[in-house]
Short mmCIF file of C-alpha atoms in Angstrom, two decimals:
data_model
loop_
_atom_site.label_atom_id
_atom_site.label_comp_id
_atom_site.label_asym_id
_atom_site.label_seq_id
_atom_site.Cartn_x
_atom_site.Cartn_y
_atom_site.Cartn_z
CA MET F 1 25.06 86.18 153.64
CA SER F 2 24.12 86.13 157.09
CA GLU F 3 27.80 84.92 158.12
CA SER F 4 29.30 88.06 156.79
CA VAL F 5 26.86 90.46 158.56
CA ARG F 6 27.60 88.57 161.77
CA GLU F 7 31.37 88.83 161.10
CA LYS F 8 30.85 92.60 160.66
CA ILE F 9 29.06 92.98 163.80
CA MET F 10 31.31 90.97 165.94
CA ALA F 11 34.45 92.59 164.45
CA VAL F 12 36.43 94.60 166.70
CA SER F 13 39.28 96.75 166.10
CA PHE F 14 41.95 95.53 168.11
CA HIS F 15 43.28 92.25 169.19
CA GLY F 16 45.73 90.47 171.49
CA THR F 17 45.99 91.50 175.00
CA ALA F 18 43.49 94.43 174.41
CA ARG F 19 40.72 91.57 174.49
CA LEU F 20 41.29 90.77 178.16
CA ASP F 21 38.55 91.51 180.73
CA PRO F 22 38.33 95.25 181.49
CA ARG F 23 38.59 94.37 185.32
CA ILE F 24 42.03 92.90 184.73
CA LYS F 25 43.42 95.80 183.00
CA LEU F 26 42.11 98.27 185.75
CA PHE F 27 43.52 96.06 188.51
CA MET F 28 46.87 96.22 186.65
CA LEU F 29 46.52 99.93 186.24
CA ILE F 30 45.93 100.51 189.74
CA VAL F 31 48.71 97.97 191.07
CA LEU F 32 51.05 99.67 188.43
CA GLY F 33 50.34 103.30 189.82
CA CYS F 34 51.05 102.25 193.46
CA ILE F 35 54.33 100.40 192.59
CA SER F 36 55.50 102.94 190.06
CA PHE F 37 56.05 105.40 193.03
CA PHE F 38 57.70 102.94 195.25
CA ILE F 39 60.60 101.67 192.63
CA ASN F 40 63.36 103.99 192.70
CA GLY F 41 66.20 102.10 190.93
CA ASP F 42 66.99 102.73 187.49
CA ILE F 43 66.92 99.06 186.49
CA PRO F 44 63.59 98.09 187.92
CA GLU F 45 61.96 101.37 186.29
CA LEU F 46 63.35 100.40 182.97
CA MET F 47 62.19 96.90 183.28
CA LEU F 48 58.44 98.17 184.19
CA MET F 49 58.53 100.31 181.11
CA LEU F 50 59.85 97.63 178.98
CA ALA F 51 57.07 95.31 180.08
CA ILE F 52 54.24 97.87 179.65
CA THR F 53 55.55 98.63 176.04
CA ALA F 54 55.68 95.03 175.34
CA PHE F 55 52.05 94.97 176.54
CA ALA F 56 50.85 97.74 174.47
CA CYS F 57 52.27 96.12 171.56
CA ALA F 58 50.69 93.01 172.06
CA GLY F 59 47.24 94.84 172.34
CA SER F 60 47.56 96.48 168.91
CA ALA F 61 48.98 99.89 170.01
CA PRO F 62 52.57 99.56 168.95
CA GLY F 63 53.13 103.13 167.80
CA TRP F 64 52.09 104.57 171.08
CA GLY F 65 53.91 102.10 173.14
CA ILE F 66 57.12 102.60 171.27
CA ARG F 67 56.75 106.39 171.24
CA MET F 68 56.40 106.50 175.14
CA LEU F 69 59.35 104.08 175.38
CA VAL F 70 61.57 106.74 173.49
CA VAL F 71 60.10 109.55 175.56
CA TYR F 72 60.92 107.65 178.71
CA LEU F 73 64.76 106.72 177.75
CA VAL F 74 65.22 110.49 176.73
CA ILE F 75 63.86 111.93 179.88
CA SER F 76 65.68 109.15 182.06
CA TYR F 77 68.93 110.23 180.38
CA LEU F 78 68.09 113.99 180.86
CA ASN F 79 67.31 113.36 184.74
CA THR F 80 70.74 111.57 185.14
CA CYS F 81 72.54 114.34 183.42
CA LEU F 82 70.65 116.80 185.70
CA LYS F 83 72.00 115.12 188.99
CA TYR F 84 75.54 115.34 187.90
CA ILE F 85 75.60 118.61 186.10
CA SER F 86 74.25 121.26 188.70
CA VAL F 87 72.88 124.26 187.22
CA PRO F 88 71.83 126.63 190.06
CA GLY F 89 68.32 127.88 189.28
CA ILE F 90 67.16 125.31 186.76
CA SER F 91 68.27 122.46 188.70
CA LEU F 92 65.64 122.80 191.32
CA LEU F 93 62.92 123.45 189.00
CA MET F 94 63.62 120.70 186.38
CA GLY F 95 64.60 118.06 189.04
CA ILE F 96 61.24 117.65 190.59
CA PHE F 97 59.54 118.27 187.08
CA GLY F 98 61.79 115.47 185.55
CA VAL F 99 61.09 113.05 188.38
CA THR F 100 57.45 113.48 188.39
CA VAL F 101 57.18 113.25 184.54
CA LEU F 102 59.31 110.04 184.57
CA LYS F 103 57.12 108.40 187.31
CA MET F 104 53.96 109.33 185.24
CA ILE F 105 55.16 108.01 182.01
CA PRO F 106 54.50 104.31 182.90
CA ILE F 107 51.18 105.21 184.26
CA VAL F 108 50.08 107.56 181.54
CA THR F 109 51.03 104.97 178.73
CA MET F 110 49.17 102.28 180.60
CA ALA F 111 46.09 104.47 181.41
CA ARG F 112 45.90 105.65 177.70
CA TRP F 113 46.19 102.01 176.48
CA VAL F 114 43.33 100.81 178.64
CA LEU F 115 41.23 103.65 177.63
CA LYS F 116 41.69 103.15 174.03
CA SER F 117 41.56 99.31 174.00
CA THR F 118 38.47 99.07 176.13
CA TYR F 119 34.68 99.35 174.67
CA MET F 120 32.60 101.28 177.21
CA ASP F 121 29.87 98.70 177.13
CA GLU F 122 32.27 95.89 178.21
CA LEU F 123 33.66 97.99 180.93
CA THR F 124 29.90 98.61 182.11
CA VAL F 125 29.08 94.95 182.23
CA ALA F 126 32.65 94.00 183.81
CA LEU F 127 32.16 96.70 186.59
CA GLU F 128 28.77 95.52 187.12
CA ARG F 129 29.89 91.88 187.45
CA ALA F 130 32.30 93.11 189.88
CA GLY F 131 29.36 94.14 191.97
CA MET F 132 29.78 97.85 192.08
CA PRO F 133 26.52 99.94 192.42
CA ARG F 134 25.12 101.79 189.39
CA ALA F 135 26.01 105.21 191.21
CA VAL F 136 29.69 104.25 190.84
CA ILE F 137 29.61 102.68 187.65
CA ILE F 138 27.82 105.42 185.39
CA PRO F 139 30.18 108.45 186.70
CA PHE F 140 33.24 106.15 186.23
CA VAL F 141 32.40 105.21 182.73
CA VAL F 142 31.38 108.72 181.83
CA MET F 143 34.65 109.97 183.14
CA PHE F 144 36.60 107.74 180.96
CA ARG F 145 34.50 108.73 178.09
CA TYR F 146 34.74 112.32 178.62
CA ILE F 147 38.29 113.08 179.03
CA PRO F 148 39.12 113.03 175.40
CA THR F 149 36.12 115.08 174.66
CA LEU F 150 37.25 117.57 177.11
CA GLY F 151 40.49 117.83 175.12
CA ILE F 152 38.53 118.45 171.72
CA GLU F 153 36.34 120.96 173.55
CA TYR F 154 39.40 122.74 174.83
CA ARG F 155 41.05 123.00 171.28
CA MET F 156 37.75 124.30 169.91
CA ILE F 157 37.66 127.00 172.45
CA ARG F 158 41.12 128.30 171.92
CA ASN F 159 40.47 128.16 167.90
CA THR F 160 37.43 130.55 168.64
CA MET F 161 39.56 132.70 171.01
CA LYS F 162 42.15 132.90 168.08
CA ILE F 163 39.41 134.03 165.47
CA ARG F 164 38.18 136.52 168.00
CA GLY F 165 41.64 137.78 168.82
CA VAL F 166 41.85 137.06 172.46
CA SER F 167 44.88 136.36 174.45
CA ASP F 168 45.61 132.74 173.62
CA THR F 169 49.13 131.85 174.86
CA ILE F 170 49.59 129.69 177.79
CA PHE F 171 51.71 132.19 179.36
CA LYS F 172 48.95 134.93 179.37
CA ALA F 173 46.51 132.37 180.51
CA LEU F 174 48.53 131.68 183.75
CA ILE F 175 49.13 135.32 184.50
CA HIS F 176 45.61 136.46 184.20
CA PRO F 177 43.63 133.72 186.10
CA PHE F 178 40.44 135.58 185.93
CA ALA F 179 40.61 135.92 182.18
CA THR F 180 41.28 132.37 181.90
CA ILE F 181 38.25 131.40 184.04
CA GLU F 182 36.13 133.99 181.94
CA TYR F 183 37.29 132.84 178.35
CA ILE F 184 38.02 129.27 178.85
CA LEU F 185 36.62 127.53 181.87
CA ILE F 186 33.04 128.98 181.63
CA PRO F 187 32.63 127.82 177.83
CA LEU F 188 34.00 124.50 178.93
CA LEU F 189 31.27 124.16 181.62
CA MET F 190 28.51 125.08 179.19
CA ARG F 191 29.65 122.63 176.66
CA CYS F 192 29.95 120.15 179.43
CA LEU F 193 26.30 120.57 180.54
CA LYS F 194 25.23 120.26 176.78
CA VAL F 195 27.34 117.10 176.31
CA SER F 196 26.01 115.40 179.42
CA ASP F 197 22.25 116.27 178.58
CA GLU F 198 23.09 114.52 175.32
CA LEU F 199 24.74 111.65 176.81
CA ALA F 200 21.90 111.29 179.39
CA ALA F 201 19.32 111.15 176.53
CA SER F 202 21.51 108.68 174.58
CA GLY F 203 21.90 106.67 177.87
CA THR F 204 18.25 106.49 178.46
CA THR F 205 17.43 105.28 174.92
CA ARG F 206 19.76 102.48 175.66
CA GLY F 207 18.32 101.51 178.66
CA MET F 208 20.60 102.93 181.23
CA GLU F 209 17.91 103.55 183.83
CA ARG F 210 16.67 99.89 184.01
CA GLU F 211 17.90 98.01 187.25
CA ASN F 212 18.22 94.71 185.43
CA LYS F 213 21.34 92.83 184.79
CA ARG F 214 23.31 93.90 181.56
CA TYR F 215 24.89 92.04 178.76
CA CYS F 216 27.12 93.10 175.91
CA LEU F 217 27.67 91.51 172.57
CA SER F 218 31.42 90.45 172.65
CA GLU F 219 32.38 87.86 175.46
CA THR F 220 33.75 89.09 178.55
CA GLY F 221 34.59 87.27 181.58
CA PHE F 222 37.41 85.62 183.51
CA GLY F 223 39.12 82.93 181.27
CA LEU F 224 42.39 81.29 181.27
CA GLY F 225 44.03 84.30 179.55
CA GLU F 226 42.80 86.48 182.39
CA TYR F 227 44.05 84.25 184.97
CA VAL F 228 47.48 83.69 183.41
CA THR F 229 47.99 87.38 182.91
CA ALA F 230 47.15 88.21 186.59
CA ALA F 231 49.38 85.76 187.99
CA LEU F 232 52.28 86.64 185.56
CA PHE F 233 51.60 90.23 186.68
CA VAL F 234 51.82 89.79 190.27
CA VAL F 235 54.91 87.61 189.82
CA TYR F 236 56.67 90.37 188.05
CA MET F 237 55.58 93.00 190.36
CA VAL F 238 56.96 91.24 193.22
CA VAL F 239 60.23 90.64 191.34
CA LEU F 240 60.47 94.12 190.59
CA VAL F 241 59.83 95.15 194.24
CA ILE F 242 62.61 92.55 195.30
CA LEU F 243 65.04 93.79 192.66
CA ASP F 244 64.67 97.28 193.92
CA ARG F 245 65.38 96.64 197.37
CA SER F 246 68.67 94.45 196.36
CA SER F 247 71.80 96.06 195.10
CA ILE F 248 70.73 95.99 191.24
CA GLY F 249 68.25 98.78 192.18
CA GLN F 250 71.10 100.97 193.27
CA TYR F 251 72.87 100.72 189.64
CA VAL F 252 72.75 104.09 187.88
CA PHE F 253 71.79 103.54 184.38
CA TRP F 254 73.74 106.14 182.28
CA ARG F 255 77.22 106.43 183.52
CA GLN F 256 78.67 109.79 183.37
CA GLY F 257 82.52 110.33 183.13
CA MET S 1 7.86 116.69 195.93
CA GLU S 2 11.34 116.44 194.25
CA ASN S 3 12.86 113.23 193.70
CA LYS S 4 15.75 112.59 196.19
CA LYS S 5 17.48 109.54 194.47
CA LEU S 6 20.23 110.15 192.04
CA VAL S 7 19.05 109.72 188.53
CA GLY S 8 20.91 108.56 185.64
CA LYS S 9 20.97 112.22 184.22
CA ASP S 10 22.49 113.27 187.69
CA LEU S 11 25.18 110.54 187.60
CA ILE S 12 26.50 111.38 184.06
CA LEU S 13 26.84 115.00 184.90
CA THR S 14 28.53 114.12 188.09
CA GLY S 15 30.94 112.02 186.11
CA ALA S 16 31.68 114.61 183.65
CA LEU S 17 32.36 117.49 185.89
CA THR S 18 34.28 115.24 188.14
CA ALA S 19 36.55 114.52 185.14
CA LEU S 20 36.95 118.09 184.70
CA MET S 21 37.77 118.78 188.32
CA PHE S 22 40.42 116.19 188.19
CA VAL S 23 42.16 117.66 185.02
CA ILE S 24 42.04 120.80 186.81
CA TYR S 25 43.59 119.43 190.14
CA MET S 26 46.40 117.71 188.12
CA ILE S 27 47.32 121.02 186.22
CA ILE S 28 47.42 123.06 189.18
CA SER S 29 49.15 120.65 191.39
CA ILE S 30 51.86 119.82 188.86
CA ALA S 31 52.51 123.65 188.11
CA MET S 32 52.49 124.78 191.79
CA SER S 33 54.82 121.74 192.64
CA LEU S 34 57.31 122.99 189.92
CA ALA S 35 57.54 126.40 191.08
CA GLY S 36 59.20 125.55 194.55
CA PRO S 37 58.52 124.27 197.82
CA VAL S 38 56.96 127.43 199.00
CA THR S 39 54.01 127.36 196.46
CA ASN S 40 53.93 123.46 196.68
CA VAL S 41 52.38 123.48 200.17
CA PHE S 42 49.77 126.12 199.08
CA TYR S 43 48.32 124.07 196.19
CA PRO S 44 45.16 122.60 197.67
CA PRO S 45 43.40 126.15 198.58
CA VAL S 46 44.50 126.98 194.86
CA VAL S 47 42.95 123.95 193.60
CA SER S 48 39.89 124.63 195.89
CA VAL S 49 39.21 128.02 194.38
CA ALA S 50 39.66 126.98 190.87
CA ASN S 51 37.13 123.82 191.44
CA GLY S 52 34.97 125.90 193.40
CA ILE S 53 33.09 126.96 190.18
CA VAL S 54 32.67 123.60 188.92
CA MET S 55 31.59 122.17 192.18
CA MET S 56 28.97 124.96 192.52
CA LEU S 57 27.67 124.22 188.88
CA LEU S 58 27.50 120.57 190.06
CA LEU S 59 25.46 121.17 193.26
CA ALA S 60 23.14 123.69 191.49
CA LYS S 61 22.23 121.14 188.71
CA VAL S 62 22.09 118.13 191.21
CA PRO S 63 21.03 119.65 194.57
CA LYS S 64 20.83 116.32 195.97
CA CYS S 65 22.72 114.33 198.81
CA GLY S 66 25.29 112.29 197.02
CA ALA S 67 26.66 114.64 194.40
CA LEU S 68 29.44 115.76 196.30
CA SER S 69 30.37 112.43 197.66
CA ILE S 70 30.64 110.77 194.62
CA ALA S 71 32.81 113.53 192.95
CA GLY S 72 35.18 113.62 196.13
CA VAL S 73 35.20 109.90 196.22
CA ILE S 74 36.12 109.38 192.69
CA GLN S 75 38.85 112.07 192.91
CA GLY S 76 40.24 110.58 195.96
CA LEU S 77 40.68 107.16 194.28
CA LEU S 78 41.99 108.71 191.30
CA THR S 79 44.68 110.30 193.53
CA PHE S 80 45.68 106.87 194.67
CA LEU S 81 46.30 106.11 191.11
CA MET S 82 48.51 108.93 190.51
CA GLY S 83 50.86 107.90 193.27
CA ALA S 84 50.36 110.67 195.82
CA PHE S 85 50.70 109.96 199.47
CA TRP S 86 47.79 108.04 200.84
CA THR S 87 46.53 110.79 203.07
CA VAL S 88 45.85 113.05 199.97
CA GLY S 89 43.12 110.37 198.79
CA THR S 90 41.75 109.69 202.23
CA GLY S 91 41.30 113.35 202.79
CA LEU S 92 39.31 113.92 199.74
CA ILE S 93 37.11 110.83 200.33
CA VAL S 94 36.45 111.57 204.08
CA GLY S 95 36.16 115.38 203.45
CA ALA S 96 33.56 114.65 200.63
CA LEU S 97 31.50 111.95 202.83
CA LEU S 98 31.49 114.12 205.88
CA ALA S 99 30.47 117.40 204.09
CA ASP S 100 27.90 115.74 202.24
CA PHE S 101 26.33 113.91 204.83
CA LEU S 102 26.41 116.28 207.80
CA ILE S 103 25.97 119.43 206.02
CA ILE S 104 23.95 118.90 202.85
CA GLY S 105 21.97 115.95 204.32
CA ARG S 106 18.53 115.02 203.03
CA ARG S 107 16.73 118.16 203.48
CA GLU S 108 16.23 121.37 201.03
CA ILE S 109 19.64 122.57 199.84
CA SER S 110 20.63 126.40 200.15
CA THR S 111 23.32 128.35 198.90
CA LYS S 112 24.74 128.82 202.65
CA LYS S 113 24.75 125.09 202.87
CA MET S 114 26.56 124.73 199.69
CA ILE S 115 29.21 127.18 200.52
CA ALA S 116 29.63 125.54 204.04
CA ALA S 117 29.89 121.97 202.51
CA TYR S 118 32.49 122.99 199.91
CA SER S 119 34.77 124.95 202.82
CA VAL S 120 34.65 121.91 204.95
CA PHE S 121 35.64 119.50 202.06
CA SER S 122 38.26 121.81 201.12
CA GLY S 123 39.66 122.22 204.53
CA ILE S 124 39.97 118.46 205.21
CA PHE S 125 41.32 117.83 201.58
CA THR S 126 44.08 120.44 202.66
CA PHE S 127 44.72 118.67 206.07
CA GLY S 128 45.13 115.37 204.12
CA ALA S 129 47.31 116.66 201.57
CA ILE S 130 49.82 118.74 203.49
CA SER S 131 49.93 117.51 206.99
CA PRO S 132 51.62 114.25 206.36
CA MET S 133 54.75 116.47 205.51
CA ASN S 134 54.54 117.20 209.39
CA ILE S 135 52.89 114.22 211.23
CA PHE S 136 54.44 111.59 208.95
CA ARG S 137 57.33 113.59 208.25
CA ASP S 138 59.94 110.88 208.08
CA ALA S 139 57.99 108.50 205.89
CA PHE S 140 57.01 111.32 203.59
CA MET S 141 60.49 112.99 203.22
CA ASP S 142 62.01 109.47 202.81
CA LEU S 143 59.59 108.62 200.03
CA THR S 144 60.05 111.99 198.27
CA LEU S 145 63.97 111.86 198.63
CA ARG S 146 64.01 108.20 197.17
CA ASN S 147 62.10 109.45 194.29
CA GLY S 148 64.94 111.41 193.47
CA VAL S 149 63.88 114.89 194.39
CA SER S 150 66.68 117.28 195.39
CA LYS S 151 67.65 117.81 199.09
CA GLU S 152 67.05 121.61 199.13
CA TYR S 153 63.54 121.12 197.96
CA VAL S 154 62.81 118.74 200.73
CA ASP S 155 64.30 120.92 203.15
CA GLY S 156 62.24 123.96 201.92
CA LEU S 157 59.20 121.69 202.28
CA ILE S 158 60.09 120.83 205.94
CA ARG S 159 60.75 124.28 206.65
CA MET S 160 57.26 125.40 205.26
CA THR S 161 55.32 122.89 207.42
CA GLU S 162 56.43 123.48 210.88
CA TRP S 163 53.52 124.08 213.33
CA PRO S 164 52.64 127.77 213.05
CA MET S 165 52.72 127.70 209.23
CA LEU S 166 50.85 124.40 209.26
CA THR S 167 48.04 125.88 210.81
CA ILE S 168 48.22 128.75 208.56
CA ILE S 169 48.02 126.48 205.40
CA ILE S 170 44.94 124.45 206.96
CA ILE S 171 42.95 127.77 207.57
CA ALA S 172 43.99 128.82 204.19
CA GLY S 173 42.42 125.48 202.98
CA PHE S 174 38.89 126.42 204.63
CA VAL S 175 39.30 129.90 203.31
CA GLY S 176 40.11 128.69 199.75
CA GLY S 177 36.93 126.65 199.92
CA PHE S 178 34.80 129.64 200.80
CA ILE S 179 36.37 132.00 198.42
CA GLY S 180 35.89 129.28 195.83
CA ALA S 181 32.28 128.79 196.62
CA LEU S 182 31.66 132.42 196.63
CA ILE S 183 33.41 133.25 193.18
CA GLY S 184 31.58 129.96 191.93
CA LEU S 185 28.04 131.31 192.98
CA LYS S 186 28.85 134.75 191.57
CA VAL S 187 29.82 133.31 188.21
CA LEU S 188 26.89 131.15 188.24
CA LYS S 189 24.49 133.94 188.67
CA LYS S 190 26.41 136.00 186.16
CA HIS S 191 26.61 133.63 183.26
CA PHE S 192 24.77 130.47 183.85
CA VAL S 193 21.44 131.90 185.14
CA LYS S 194 21.44 134.66 182.30
CA ALA S 195 21.87 131.83 180.00
CA GLY S 196 19.08 129.86 181.39
CA LEU S 197 21.11 126.87 182.18
CA VAL S 198 20.50 126.98 185.81
CA GLN S 199 17.60 128.11 187.62
CA GLY S 200 17.99 131.21 189.92
#
């Protein structure tokens, strides 16, 4: 009887690479962000994206990984089309848009995977072990926890606007910035205050204010898996950068006639 | 005597509002960079005006030294992650720390100090974001070209950041911060004080 209760408590909803120490995941995310903007060749970029998809799939988020890979391939194809077929007005606009979006996709994929696959208490413990002061950990963790909530609040506000018959298209929102501020930003801010008051109360209940060392239920720490992943990752990044500088990086992926 | 240390409640509010500020920053910077090189160089002042409200709310709820620094430092670190040029994040971090420690300091906070601090922060951020197009021109343009941006866009950027225009942009940064702070305070008074969420 006690075994099954223990199992239920210790059960986590994801496995595989998602169980790595959060510091490793954050480190990979940061290095990824830097490298992604330095790699320009088509082939290294694709290798980067494939590696990230493989990682996400191994970390119990296969649907997300594969969807982003498909989006990446589609946008990469469209970008190459744009380079060869030059439509005067749209080219300039979509050119930089396409490039920015393409660079963002690996980062966004990895970031969302890290967010979804990390429990907040593991993250707090890991950051604390990394020696960061409390004044940095708490805003950081709250930010990660709050960004999905922002999306939910925004949708609710838009629904309310629809009910009340206020202008609710994105186009109108951009054209009338003051209306946007008045109707969207201010309710968002009020909800934000409410949410953070509740978060603060919940955090105090959980003993956030104490200065002692923290523990969490599942094991986090640097083990063999972490070292191996870190080493492989660094090697892979170095390989990508070298490839990018060499001639393989110049190869354009989709050949247009 | 008011407690001057940052309590857990303050840190949580800082985190939440920083998240909102960063999302606004990303949306505005992407939207303005799409529209062409002319609007691209003016995105920092617009971001400052929009984030003015959020920042004024933060300073009103957490009137302590440290709130502005944490918000600025976290946003700066996140811009490093997003792959912007290294001066953007550095400008944010340096601007936040300077504005906080020099202007807000350890004494009582007042609305004038809030406006001044935010203007300084915004000005330094604008300098960090746009001046590499002039000062480190070769490295910046090289990086942008290699990323696949079209040549006309880069030429447009170079034209927009010649020296006279650059000073205008930096001044616009300070002015944008000033306007953002003023709008923020007005909105605070009109909505939040009336609702009782912030003391007058």
